[in-house]
Short mmCIF file of C-alpha atoms in Angstrom, two decimals:
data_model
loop_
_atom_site.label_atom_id
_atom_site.label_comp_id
_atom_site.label_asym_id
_atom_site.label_seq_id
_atom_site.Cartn_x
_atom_site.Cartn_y
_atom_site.Cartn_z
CA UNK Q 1100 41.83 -13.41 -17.31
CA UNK Q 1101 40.59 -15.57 -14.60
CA UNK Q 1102 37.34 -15.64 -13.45
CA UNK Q 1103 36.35 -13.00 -10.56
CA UNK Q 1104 36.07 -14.57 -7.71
CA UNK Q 1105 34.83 -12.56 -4.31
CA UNK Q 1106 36.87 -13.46 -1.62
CA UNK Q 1107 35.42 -11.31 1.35
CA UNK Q 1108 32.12 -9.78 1.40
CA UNK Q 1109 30.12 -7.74 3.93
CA UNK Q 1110 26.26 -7.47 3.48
CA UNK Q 1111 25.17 -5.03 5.41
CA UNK Q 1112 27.11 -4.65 8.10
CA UNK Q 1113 26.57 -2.73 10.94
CA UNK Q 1114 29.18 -2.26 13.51
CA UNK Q 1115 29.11 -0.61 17.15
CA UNK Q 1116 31.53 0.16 19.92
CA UNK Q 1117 28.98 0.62 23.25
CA UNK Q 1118 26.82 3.40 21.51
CA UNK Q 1119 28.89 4.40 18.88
CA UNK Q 1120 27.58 3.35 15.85
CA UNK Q 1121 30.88 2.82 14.37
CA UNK Q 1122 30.53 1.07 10.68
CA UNK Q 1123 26.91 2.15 8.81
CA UNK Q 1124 25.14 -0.50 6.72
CA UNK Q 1125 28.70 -1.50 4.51
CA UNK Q 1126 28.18 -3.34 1.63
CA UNK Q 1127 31.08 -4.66 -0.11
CA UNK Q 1128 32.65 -7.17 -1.96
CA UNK Q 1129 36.47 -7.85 -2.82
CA UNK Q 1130 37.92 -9.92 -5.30
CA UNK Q 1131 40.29 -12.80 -4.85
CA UNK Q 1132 43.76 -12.31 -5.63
CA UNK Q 1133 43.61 -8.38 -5.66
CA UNK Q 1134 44.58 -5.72 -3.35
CA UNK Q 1135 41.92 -3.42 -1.80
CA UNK Q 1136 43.08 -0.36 -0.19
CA UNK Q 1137 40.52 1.22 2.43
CA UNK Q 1138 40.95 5.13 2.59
CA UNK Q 1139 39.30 7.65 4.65
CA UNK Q 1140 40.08 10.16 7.45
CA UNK Q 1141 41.33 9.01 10.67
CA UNK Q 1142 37.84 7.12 12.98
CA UNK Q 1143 36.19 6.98 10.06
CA UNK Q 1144 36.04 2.97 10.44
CA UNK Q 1145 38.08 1.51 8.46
CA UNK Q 1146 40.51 0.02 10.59
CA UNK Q 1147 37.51 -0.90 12.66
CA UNK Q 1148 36.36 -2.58 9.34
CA UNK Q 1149 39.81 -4.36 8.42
CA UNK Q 1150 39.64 -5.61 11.71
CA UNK Q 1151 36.11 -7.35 11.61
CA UNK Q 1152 37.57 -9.55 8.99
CA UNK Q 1153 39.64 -11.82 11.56
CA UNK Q 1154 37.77 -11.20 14.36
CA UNK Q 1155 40.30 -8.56 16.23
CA UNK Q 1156 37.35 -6.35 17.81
CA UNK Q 1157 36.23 -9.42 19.54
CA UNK Q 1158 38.52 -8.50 22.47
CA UNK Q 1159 37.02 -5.16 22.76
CA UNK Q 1160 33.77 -4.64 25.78
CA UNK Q 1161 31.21 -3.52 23.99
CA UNK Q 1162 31.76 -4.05 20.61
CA UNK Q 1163 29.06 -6.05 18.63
CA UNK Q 1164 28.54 -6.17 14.61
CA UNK Q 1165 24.81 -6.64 13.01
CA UNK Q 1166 25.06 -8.19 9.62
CA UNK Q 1167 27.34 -10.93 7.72
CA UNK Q 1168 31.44 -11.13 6.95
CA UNK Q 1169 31.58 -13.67 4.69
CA UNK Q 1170 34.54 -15.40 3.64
CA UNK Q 1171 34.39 -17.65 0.58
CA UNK Q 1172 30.95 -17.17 1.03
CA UNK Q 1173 30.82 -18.48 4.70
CA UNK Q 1174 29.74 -16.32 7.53
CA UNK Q 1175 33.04 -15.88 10.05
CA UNK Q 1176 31.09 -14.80 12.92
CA UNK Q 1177 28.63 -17.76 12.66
CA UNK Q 1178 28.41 -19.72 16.32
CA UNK Q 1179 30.33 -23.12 14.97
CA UNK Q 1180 33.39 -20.74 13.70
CA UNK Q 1181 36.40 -20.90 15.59
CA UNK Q 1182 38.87 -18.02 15.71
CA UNK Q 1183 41.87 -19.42 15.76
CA UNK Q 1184 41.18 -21.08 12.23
CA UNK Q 1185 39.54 -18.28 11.14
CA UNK Q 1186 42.88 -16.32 11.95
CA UNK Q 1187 44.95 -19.06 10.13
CA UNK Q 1188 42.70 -18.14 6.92
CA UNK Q 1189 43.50 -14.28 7.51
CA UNK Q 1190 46.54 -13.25 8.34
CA UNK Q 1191 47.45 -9.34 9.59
CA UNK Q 1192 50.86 -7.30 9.76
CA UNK Q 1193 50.25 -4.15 12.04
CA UNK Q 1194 51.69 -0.68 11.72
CA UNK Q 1195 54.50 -0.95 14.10
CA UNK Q 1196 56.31 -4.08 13.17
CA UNK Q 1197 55.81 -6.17 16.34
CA UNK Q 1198 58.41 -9.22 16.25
CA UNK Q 1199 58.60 -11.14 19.55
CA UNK Q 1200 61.53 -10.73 21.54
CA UNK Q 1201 63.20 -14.23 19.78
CA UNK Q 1202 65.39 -15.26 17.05
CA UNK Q 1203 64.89 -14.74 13.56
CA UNK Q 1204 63.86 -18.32 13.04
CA UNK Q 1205 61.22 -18.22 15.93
CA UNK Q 1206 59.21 -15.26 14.88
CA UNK Q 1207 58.46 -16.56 11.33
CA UNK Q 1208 57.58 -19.78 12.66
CA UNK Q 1209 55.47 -18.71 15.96
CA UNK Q 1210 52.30 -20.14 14.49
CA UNK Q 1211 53.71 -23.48 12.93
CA UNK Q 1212 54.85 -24.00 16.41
CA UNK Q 1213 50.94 -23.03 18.09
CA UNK Q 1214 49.97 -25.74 15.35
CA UNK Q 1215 51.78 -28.15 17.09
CA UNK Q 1216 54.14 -28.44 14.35
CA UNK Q 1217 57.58 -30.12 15.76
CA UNK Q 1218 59.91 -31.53 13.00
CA UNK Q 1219 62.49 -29.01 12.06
CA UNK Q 1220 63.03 -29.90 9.09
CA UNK Q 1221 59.39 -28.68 8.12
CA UNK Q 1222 59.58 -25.15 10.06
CA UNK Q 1223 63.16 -24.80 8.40
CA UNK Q 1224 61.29 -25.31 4.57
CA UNK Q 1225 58.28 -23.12 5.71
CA UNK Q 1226 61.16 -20.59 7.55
CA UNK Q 1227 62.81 -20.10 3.94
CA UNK Q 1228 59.81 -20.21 2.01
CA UNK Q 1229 58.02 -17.92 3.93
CA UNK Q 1230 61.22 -15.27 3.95
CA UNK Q 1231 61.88 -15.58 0.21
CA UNK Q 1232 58.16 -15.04 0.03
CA UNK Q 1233 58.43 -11.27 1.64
CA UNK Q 1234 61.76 -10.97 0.40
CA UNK Q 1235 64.00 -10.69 3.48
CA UNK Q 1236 65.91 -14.25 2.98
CA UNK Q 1237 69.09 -12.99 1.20
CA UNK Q 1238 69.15 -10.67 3.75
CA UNK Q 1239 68.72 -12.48 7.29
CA UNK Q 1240 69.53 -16.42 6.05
CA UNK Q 1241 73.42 -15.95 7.50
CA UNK Q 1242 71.71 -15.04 10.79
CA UNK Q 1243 68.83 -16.90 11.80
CA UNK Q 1244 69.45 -17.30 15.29
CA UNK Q 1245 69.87 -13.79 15.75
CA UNK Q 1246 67.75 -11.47 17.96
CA UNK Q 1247 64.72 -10.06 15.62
CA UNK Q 1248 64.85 -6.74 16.91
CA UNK Q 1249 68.48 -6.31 15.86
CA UNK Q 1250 66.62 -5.93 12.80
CA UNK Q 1251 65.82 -2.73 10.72
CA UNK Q 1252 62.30 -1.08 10.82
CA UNK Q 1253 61.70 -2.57 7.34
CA UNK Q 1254 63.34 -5.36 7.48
CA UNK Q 1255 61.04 -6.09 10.90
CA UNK Q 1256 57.89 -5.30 9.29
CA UNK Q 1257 59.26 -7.66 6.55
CA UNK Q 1258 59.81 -10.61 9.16
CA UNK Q 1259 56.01 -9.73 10.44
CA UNK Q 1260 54.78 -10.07 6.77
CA UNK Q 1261 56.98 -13.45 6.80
CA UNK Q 1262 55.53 -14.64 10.15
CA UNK Q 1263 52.10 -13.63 8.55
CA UNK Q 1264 52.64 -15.79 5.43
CA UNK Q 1265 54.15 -18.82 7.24
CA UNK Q 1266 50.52 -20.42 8.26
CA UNK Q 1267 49.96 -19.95 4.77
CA UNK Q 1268 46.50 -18.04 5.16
CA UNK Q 1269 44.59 -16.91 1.90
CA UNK Q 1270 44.31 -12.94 2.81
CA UNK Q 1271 46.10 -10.80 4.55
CA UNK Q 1272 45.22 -7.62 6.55
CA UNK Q 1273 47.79 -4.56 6.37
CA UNK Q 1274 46.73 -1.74 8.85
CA UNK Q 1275 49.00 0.82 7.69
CA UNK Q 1276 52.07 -1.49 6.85
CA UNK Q 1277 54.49 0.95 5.72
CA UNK Q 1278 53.23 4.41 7.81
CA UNK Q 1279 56.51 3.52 10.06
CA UNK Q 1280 59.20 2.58 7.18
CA UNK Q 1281 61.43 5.22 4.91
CA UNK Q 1282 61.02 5.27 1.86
CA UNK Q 1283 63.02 2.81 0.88
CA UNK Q 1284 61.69 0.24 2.93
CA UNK Q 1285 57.97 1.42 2.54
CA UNK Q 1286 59.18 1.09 -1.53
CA UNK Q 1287 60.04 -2.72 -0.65
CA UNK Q 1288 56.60 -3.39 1.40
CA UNK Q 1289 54.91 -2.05 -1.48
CA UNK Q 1290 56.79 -4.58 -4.41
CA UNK Q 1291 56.18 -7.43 -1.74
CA UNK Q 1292 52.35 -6.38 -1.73
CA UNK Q 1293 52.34 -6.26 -5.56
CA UNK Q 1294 54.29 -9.45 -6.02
CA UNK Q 1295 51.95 -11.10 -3.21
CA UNK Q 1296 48.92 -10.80 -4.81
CA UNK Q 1297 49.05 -13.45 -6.97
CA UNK Q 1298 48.41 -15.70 -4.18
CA UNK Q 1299 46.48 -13.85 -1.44
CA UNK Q 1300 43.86 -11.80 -1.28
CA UNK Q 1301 44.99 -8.47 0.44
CA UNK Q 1302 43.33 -5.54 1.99
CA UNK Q 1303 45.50 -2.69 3.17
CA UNK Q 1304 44.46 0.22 5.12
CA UNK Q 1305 46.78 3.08 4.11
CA UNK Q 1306 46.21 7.35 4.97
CA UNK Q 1307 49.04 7.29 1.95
CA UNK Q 1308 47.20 8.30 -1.41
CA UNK Q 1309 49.53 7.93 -3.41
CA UNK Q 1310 50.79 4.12 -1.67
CA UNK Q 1311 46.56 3.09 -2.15
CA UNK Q 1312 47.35 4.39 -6.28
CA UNK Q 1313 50.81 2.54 -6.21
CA UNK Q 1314 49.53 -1.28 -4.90
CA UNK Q 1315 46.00 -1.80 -5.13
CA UNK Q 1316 43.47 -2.51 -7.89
CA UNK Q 1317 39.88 -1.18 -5.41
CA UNK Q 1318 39.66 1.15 -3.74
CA UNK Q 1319 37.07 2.12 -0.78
CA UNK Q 1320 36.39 5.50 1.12
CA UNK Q 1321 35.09 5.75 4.36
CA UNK Q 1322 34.02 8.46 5.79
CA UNK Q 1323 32.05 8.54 9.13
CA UNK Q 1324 30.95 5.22 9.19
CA UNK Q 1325 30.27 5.02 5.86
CA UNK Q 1326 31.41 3.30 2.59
CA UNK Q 1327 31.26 6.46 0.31
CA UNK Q 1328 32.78 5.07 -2.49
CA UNK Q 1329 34.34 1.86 -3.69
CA UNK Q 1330 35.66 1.53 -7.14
CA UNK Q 1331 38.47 0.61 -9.33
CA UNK Q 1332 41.71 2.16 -7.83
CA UNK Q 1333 42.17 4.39 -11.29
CA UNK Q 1334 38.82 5.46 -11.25
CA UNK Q 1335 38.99 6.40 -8.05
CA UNK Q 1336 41.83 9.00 -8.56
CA UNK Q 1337 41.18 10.11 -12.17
CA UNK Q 1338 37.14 10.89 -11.25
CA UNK Q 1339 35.91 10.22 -8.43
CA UNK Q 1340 32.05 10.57 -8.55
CA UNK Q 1341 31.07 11.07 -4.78
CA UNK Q 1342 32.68 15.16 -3.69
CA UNK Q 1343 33.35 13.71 -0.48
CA UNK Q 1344 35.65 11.23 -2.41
CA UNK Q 1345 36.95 14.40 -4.45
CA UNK Q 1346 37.50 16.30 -1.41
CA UNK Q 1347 39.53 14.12 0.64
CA UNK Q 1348 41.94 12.38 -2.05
CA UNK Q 1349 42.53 15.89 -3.35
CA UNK Q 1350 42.96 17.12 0.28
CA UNK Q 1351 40.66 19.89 0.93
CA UNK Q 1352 38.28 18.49 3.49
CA UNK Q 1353 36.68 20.60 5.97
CA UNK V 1023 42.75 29.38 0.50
CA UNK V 1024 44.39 26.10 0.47
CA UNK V 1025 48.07 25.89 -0.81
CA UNK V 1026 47.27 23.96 -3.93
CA UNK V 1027 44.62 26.09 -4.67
CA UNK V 1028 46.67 28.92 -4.80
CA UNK V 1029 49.13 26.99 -7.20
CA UNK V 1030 46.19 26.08 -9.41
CA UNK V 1031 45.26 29.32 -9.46
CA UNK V 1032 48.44 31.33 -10.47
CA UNK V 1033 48.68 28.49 -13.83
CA UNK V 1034 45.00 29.78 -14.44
CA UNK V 1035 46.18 33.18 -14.61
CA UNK V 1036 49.20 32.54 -16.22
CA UNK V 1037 47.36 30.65 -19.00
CA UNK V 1038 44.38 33.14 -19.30
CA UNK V 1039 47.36 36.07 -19.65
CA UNK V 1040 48.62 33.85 -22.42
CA UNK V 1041 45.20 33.40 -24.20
CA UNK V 1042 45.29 37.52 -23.84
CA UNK V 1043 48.26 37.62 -25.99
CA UNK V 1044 47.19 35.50 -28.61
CA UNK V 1045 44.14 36.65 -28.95
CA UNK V 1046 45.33 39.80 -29.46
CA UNK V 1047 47.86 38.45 -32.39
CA UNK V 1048 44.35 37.22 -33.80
CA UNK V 1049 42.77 40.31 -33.73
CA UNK V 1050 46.05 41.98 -35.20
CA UNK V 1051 46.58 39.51 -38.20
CA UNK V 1052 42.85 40.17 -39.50
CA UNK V 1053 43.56 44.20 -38.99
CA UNK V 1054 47.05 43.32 -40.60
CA UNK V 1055 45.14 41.09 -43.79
CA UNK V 1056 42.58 43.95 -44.17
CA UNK V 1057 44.65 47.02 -44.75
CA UNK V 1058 47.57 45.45 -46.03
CA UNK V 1059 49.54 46.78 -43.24
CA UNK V 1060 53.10 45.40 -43.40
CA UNK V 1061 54.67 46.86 -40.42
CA UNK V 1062 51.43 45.62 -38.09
CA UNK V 1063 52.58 42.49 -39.99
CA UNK V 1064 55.94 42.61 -38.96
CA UNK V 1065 55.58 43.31 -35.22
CA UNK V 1066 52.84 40.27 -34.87
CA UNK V 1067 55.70 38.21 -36.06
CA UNK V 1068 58.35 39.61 -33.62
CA UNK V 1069 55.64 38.94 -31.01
CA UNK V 1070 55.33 35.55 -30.96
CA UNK V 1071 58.36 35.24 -29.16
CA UNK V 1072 56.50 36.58 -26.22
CA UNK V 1073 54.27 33.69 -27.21
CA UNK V 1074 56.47 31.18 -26.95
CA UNK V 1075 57.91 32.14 -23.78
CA UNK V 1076 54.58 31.54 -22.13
CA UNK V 1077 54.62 28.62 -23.36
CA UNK V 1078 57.57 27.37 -21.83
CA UNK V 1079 57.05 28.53 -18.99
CA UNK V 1080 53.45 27.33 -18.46
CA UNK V 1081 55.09 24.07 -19.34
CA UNK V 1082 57.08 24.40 -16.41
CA UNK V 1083 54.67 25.33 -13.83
CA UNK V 1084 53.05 22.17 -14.67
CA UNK V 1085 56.14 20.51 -14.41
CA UNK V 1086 57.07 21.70 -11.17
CA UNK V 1087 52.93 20.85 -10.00
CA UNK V 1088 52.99 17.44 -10.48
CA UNK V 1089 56.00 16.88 -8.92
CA UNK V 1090 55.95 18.71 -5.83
CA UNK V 1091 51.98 18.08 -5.12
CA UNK V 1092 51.28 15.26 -7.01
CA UNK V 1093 47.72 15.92 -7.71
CA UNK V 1094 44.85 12.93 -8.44
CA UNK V 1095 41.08 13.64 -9.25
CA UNK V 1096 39.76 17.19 -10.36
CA UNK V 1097 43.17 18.63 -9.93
CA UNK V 1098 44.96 16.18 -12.21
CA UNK V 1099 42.55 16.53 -14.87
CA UNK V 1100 42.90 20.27 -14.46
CA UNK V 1101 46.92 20.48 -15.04
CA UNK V 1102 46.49 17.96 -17.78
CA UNK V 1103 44.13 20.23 -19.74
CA UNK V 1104 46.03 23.19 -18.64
CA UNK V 1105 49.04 21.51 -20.26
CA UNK V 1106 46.68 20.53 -23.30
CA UNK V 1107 45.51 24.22 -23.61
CA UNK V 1108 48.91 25.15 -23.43
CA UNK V 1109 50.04 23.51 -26.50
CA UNK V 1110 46.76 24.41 -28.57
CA UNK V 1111 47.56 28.09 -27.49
CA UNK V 1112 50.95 28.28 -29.12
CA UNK V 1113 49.98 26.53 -32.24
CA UNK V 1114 47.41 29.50 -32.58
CA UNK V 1115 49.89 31.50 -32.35
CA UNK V 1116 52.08 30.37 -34.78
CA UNK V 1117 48.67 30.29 -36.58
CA UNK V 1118 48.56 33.77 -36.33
CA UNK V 1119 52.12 34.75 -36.86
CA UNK V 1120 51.41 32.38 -40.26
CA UNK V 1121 48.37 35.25 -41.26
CA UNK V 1122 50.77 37.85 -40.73
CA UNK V 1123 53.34 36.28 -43.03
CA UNK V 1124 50.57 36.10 -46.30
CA UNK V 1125 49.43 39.62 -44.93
CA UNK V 1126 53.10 41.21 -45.59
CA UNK V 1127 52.66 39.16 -49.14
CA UNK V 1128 50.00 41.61 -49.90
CA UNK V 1129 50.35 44.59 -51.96
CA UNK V 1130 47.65 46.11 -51.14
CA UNK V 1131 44.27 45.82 -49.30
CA UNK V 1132 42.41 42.68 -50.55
CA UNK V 1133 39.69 43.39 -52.89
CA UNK V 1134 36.19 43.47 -52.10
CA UNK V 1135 34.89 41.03 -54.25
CA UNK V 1136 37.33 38.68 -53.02
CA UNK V 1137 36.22 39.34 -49.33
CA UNK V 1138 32.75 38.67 -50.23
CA UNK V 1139 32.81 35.79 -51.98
CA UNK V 1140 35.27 33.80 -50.08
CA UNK V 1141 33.33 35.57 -46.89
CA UNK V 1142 37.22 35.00 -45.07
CA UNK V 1143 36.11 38.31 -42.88
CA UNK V 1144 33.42 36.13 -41.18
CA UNK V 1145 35.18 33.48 -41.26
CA UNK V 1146 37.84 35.36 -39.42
CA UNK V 1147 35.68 37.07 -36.53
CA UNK V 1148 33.81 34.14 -35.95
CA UNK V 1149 37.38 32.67 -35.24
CA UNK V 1150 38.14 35.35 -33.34
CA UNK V 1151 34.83 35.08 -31.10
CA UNK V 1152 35.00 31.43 -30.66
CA UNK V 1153 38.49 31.50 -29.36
CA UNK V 1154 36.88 34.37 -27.09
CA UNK V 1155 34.31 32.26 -25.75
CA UNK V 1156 36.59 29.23 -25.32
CA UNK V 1157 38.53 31.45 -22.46
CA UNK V 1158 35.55 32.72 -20.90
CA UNK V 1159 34.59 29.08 -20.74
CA UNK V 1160 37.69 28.35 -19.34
CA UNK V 1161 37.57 30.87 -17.14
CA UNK V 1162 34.27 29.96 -15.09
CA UNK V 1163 35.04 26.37 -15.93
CA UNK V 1164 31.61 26.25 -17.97
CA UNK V 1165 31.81 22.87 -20.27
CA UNK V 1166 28.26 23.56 -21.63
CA UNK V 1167 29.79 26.84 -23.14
CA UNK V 1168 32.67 24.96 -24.48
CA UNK V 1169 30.19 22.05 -26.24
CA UNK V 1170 29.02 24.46 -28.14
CA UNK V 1171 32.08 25.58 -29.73
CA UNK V 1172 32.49 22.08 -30.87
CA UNK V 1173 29.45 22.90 -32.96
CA UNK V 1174 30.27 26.55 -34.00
CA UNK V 1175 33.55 25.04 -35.59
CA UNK V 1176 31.45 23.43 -38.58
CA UNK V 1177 30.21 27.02 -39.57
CA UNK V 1178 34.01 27.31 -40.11
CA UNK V 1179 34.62 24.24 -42.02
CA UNK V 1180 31.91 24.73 -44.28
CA UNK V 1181 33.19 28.03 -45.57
CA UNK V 1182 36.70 26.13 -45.86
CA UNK V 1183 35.46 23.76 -48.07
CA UNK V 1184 34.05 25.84 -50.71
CA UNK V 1185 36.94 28.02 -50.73
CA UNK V 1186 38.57 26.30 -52.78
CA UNK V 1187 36.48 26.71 -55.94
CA UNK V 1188 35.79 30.16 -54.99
CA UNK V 1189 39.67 31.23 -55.05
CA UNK V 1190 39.88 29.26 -58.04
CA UNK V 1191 36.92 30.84 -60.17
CA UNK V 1192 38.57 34.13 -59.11
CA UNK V 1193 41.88 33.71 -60.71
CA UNK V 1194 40.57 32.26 -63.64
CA UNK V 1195 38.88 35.92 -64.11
CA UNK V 1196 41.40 38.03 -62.48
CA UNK V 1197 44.88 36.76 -63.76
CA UNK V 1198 46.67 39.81 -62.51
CA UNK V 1199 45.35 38.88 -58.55
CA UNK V 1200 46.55 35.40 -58.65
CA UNK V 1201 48.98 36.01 -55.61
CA UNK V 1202 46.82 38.72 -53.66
CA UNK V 1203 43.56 35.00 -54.03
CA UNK V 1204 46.59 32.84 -53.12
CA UNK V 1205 47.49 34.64 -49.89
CA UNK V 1206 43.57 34.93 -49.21
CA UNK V 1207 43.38 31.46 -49.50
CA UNK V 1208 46.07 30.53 -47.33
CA UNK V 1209 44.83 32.76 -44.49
CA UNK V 1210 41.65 30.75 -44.68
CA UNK V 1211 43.01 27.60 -44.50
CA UNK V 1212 44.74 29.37 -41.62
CA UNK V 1213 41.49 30.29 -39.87
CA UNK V 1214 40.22 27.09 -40.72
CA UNK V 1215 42.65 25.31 -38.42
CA UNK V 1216 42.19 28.34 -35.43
CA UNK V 1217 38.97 26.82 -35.30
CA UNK V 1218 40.26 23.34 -35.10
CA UNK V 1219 42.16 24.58 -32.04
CA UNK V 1220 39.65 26.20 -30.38
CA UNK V 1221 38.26 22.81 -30.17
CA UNK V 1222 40.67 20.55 -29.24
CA UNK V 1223 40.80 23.01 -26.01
CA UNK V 1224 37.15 23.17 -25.74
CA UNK V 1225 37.43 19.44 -25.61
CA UNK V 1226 40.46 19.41 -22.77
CA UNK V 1227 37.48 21.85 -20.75
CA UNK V 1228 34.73 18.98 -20.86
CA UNK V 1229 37.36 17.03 -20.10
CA UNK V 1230 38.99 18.43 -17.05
CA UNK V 1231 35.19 19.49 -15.79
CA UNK V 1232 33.44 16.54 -16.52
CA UNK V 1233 35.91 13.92 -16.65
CA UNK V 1234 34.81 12.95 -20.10
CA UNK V 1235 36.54 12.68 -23.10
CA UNK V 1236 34.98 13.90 -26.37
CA UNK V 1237 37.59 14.52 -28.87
CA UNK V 1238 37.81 12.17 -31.85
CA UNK V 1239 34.00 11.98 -31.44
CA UNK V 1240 33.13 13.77 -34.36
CA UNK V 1241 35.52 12.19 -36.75
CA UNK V 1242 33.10 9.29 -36.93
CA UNK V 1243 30.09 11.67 -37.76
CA UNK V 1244 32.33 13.59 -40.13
CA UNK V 1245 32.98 10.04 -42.15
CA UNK V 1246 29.20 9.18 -42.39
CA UNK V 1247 28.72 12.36 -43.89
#
């Protein structure tokens, strides 16, 4: 076994939306190269949390964080970071896939293209690698010029996880990756996540127990604000020690 | 009530009906070894059919729990002892259709001295209580009640061990009760392993309450002994 190393870290992070004290004093740190699912009721944080990790609240009036993110041990909301290389470090694939209205080809490599990235013979290698990567290139490399929304809902959210991993970032955000697939697709999403992990640190927010059990090695609870309980994902659901924890994963709360 | 909760609770009762039975096949193999009572015998036998049909069907219920409400945490634990108990249960059971099988060996009732030295009658209700205590502490899901079964069990063991010698000394001076010491014998090493069973399901009780797991534990005590 390697040596742990932690990837992201919050030290006592506070988080606020106007008033609303939104995240309370988190502490937390996750490994590299593992999956950590965040669990917890729905405005309990968490995707308010995910999203503090590439900057995404930034866009929101009134939202302001006390505390440090730290990635490899540097603080991302420090004055001489810039987003958009922050963002190229931590990738995210939303809920709803989201491809832009384009081909194939142009969704996965959007971001190359931002880079300033022109020879095609590059986006092509980083198209392919980036599509074997989430496992849709058997499947779409016959039509690349195609339109990607005459794409399937998983094999969309597949092209967002390829458009993700084609700026090659070091962690990737889920919120909820697979809350919009079947089963079949969410099944795929979740191999992809497990086979991903030996490169990039991922954190997925999921409200599906048994998904957070299936793909990730942590797991944290939130619940009103708070980080109730983080601990191996095993622990977690064999004995949970906080009965808020209990409560909620068994699913009788309030 | 929520829905699982009602689920959880009919496997409760279901298992607690079951302990009913078989502890009343307990009670009836020590009445059946006392008097010598062959048809008593004979119907504890035919009732462990009934025995085994909880069984199966307990087996099922936890079957059909995990799959339709695939339960993590305190609930898990729960239908994993519940399956646990289940098996311990049946194996008394067979225990105590086993005691009913030396009692219809018996000619008549066992004789006194024989009782008293080998003290099996103790033996026997203590058997009897413990596996009466190990429901109630299943029943109000008390694993401080169940710990100290663990520790009654070695009253059990200790009367086990020397029963050996006992029975033996006994033949040697009554030739003509060699079978009636044998069958005594055999129901003690009977007992003997009720009490075993009583704790492996004490054990699933700590576990499923406490999330601990104790069994095995005192095999390394027993070996510095």
């Amino acid at each position: 076994m390697n040596k742990k190393t932690t990837k992201l870290e919050a030290k006592e992070l506070n988080a606020y939306y106007g008033d609303f004290h939104a995240l309370k004093n988190i502490n937390i740190a996750m490994e590299e190269k593992n999956v950590t699912a965040f669990i917890g009721p729905s405005g309990c944080g968490k995707s308010t949390f995910l999203r503090t990790f590439n900057r995404m609240n930034d866009y929101i009036d009134g939202f302001r964080t006390e505390g440090d993110i730290l990635l490899d041990g540097r603080d991302i909301y420090a004055k001489d970071v810039r987003v958009d290389e922050l963002r190229k470090e931590v990738g995210m694939v939303f809920q709803k896939p989201n491809p832009f209205p384009k081909s194939i080809f142009e969704n996965v490599v959007y971001g190359l293209r931002i880079q300033g990235i022109k020879k095609k013979a590059v986006l092509e290698e980083a198209a392919e690698k980036s599509l074997r990567r989430s496992a849709l290139w058997e499947e779409v490399k016959d039509k690349m010029d195609k339109s990607a929304l005459a794409l399937s809902g998983g094999q969309q959210q597949r092209l967002c996880i390829a458009r993700a991993l084609a700026i090659s970032p070091s962690v990737l955000l889920m919120d909820e990756p697979a809350s919009a697939l079947d089963p079949l697709s969410t099944a795929k999403i979740e191999e992809l996540i497990y086979e991903l992990k030996n490169e990039y640190t991922i954190v997925i927010v999921t409200h599906n127990m048994q998904q957070a059990g299936r793909v990730s090695d942590h797991t944290a609870f939130f619940y009103m604000g708070e980080l109730v309980e983080f601990s191996k994902t095993k622990t977690m659901f064999t004995s949970p020690q906080d009965n808020r924890t209990q409560n909620y994963i068994t699913g009788r709360f309030g | 009530m929520p829905h699982i909760d009602v689920e959880l609770e009919k496997l409760k009762t279901k298992l607690l009906e079951m302990w009913d039975l078989v502890e009343y096949q307990l009670q009836s193999g020590r009445e059946a070894m006392l008097q010598a009572d062959q048809e008593l015998a004979q119907q504890i036998i035919k009732r462990d059919r009934k025995v085994n049909q909880f069984d199966v069907k307990i087996d099922r219920m936890c079957e059909n729990f995990f799959a339709l409400f695939t339960p993590v945490a305190v609930d898990l634990r729960m239908v994993l002892a519940v399956l646990k108990i289940n098996a311990n249960l049946e194996r008394i059971g067979d225990t105590a259709e086993g005691i009913a099988r030396f009692a219809k060996k018996l000619d008549g009732p066992v004789s006194e001295p024989l009782l008293e030295m080998t003290k099996v009658v103790p033996m026997y209700e203590e058997a009897v209580a413990m596996f009466a205590d190990c429901r109630v502490a299943f029943k109000t899901n008390d694993p401080v009640l169940a710990k100290t079964l663990i520790k009654r069990d070695r009253a059990l063991d200790k009367i086990y061990r020397k029963s050996d010698g006992i029975v033996t000394k006994f033949m040697a001076e009554n030739p003509e009760k060699i079978s009636e010491a044998l069958a005594v014998l055999s129901i003690i090493k009977k007992v003997e392993r009720v009490g075993d069973q009583v704790t492996n399901i004490a054990e699933e009780i700590i576990f499923y309450r406490e999330a601990k797991v104790v069994k095995h534990r005192q095999d390394k005590k027993k070996k510095k002994d």
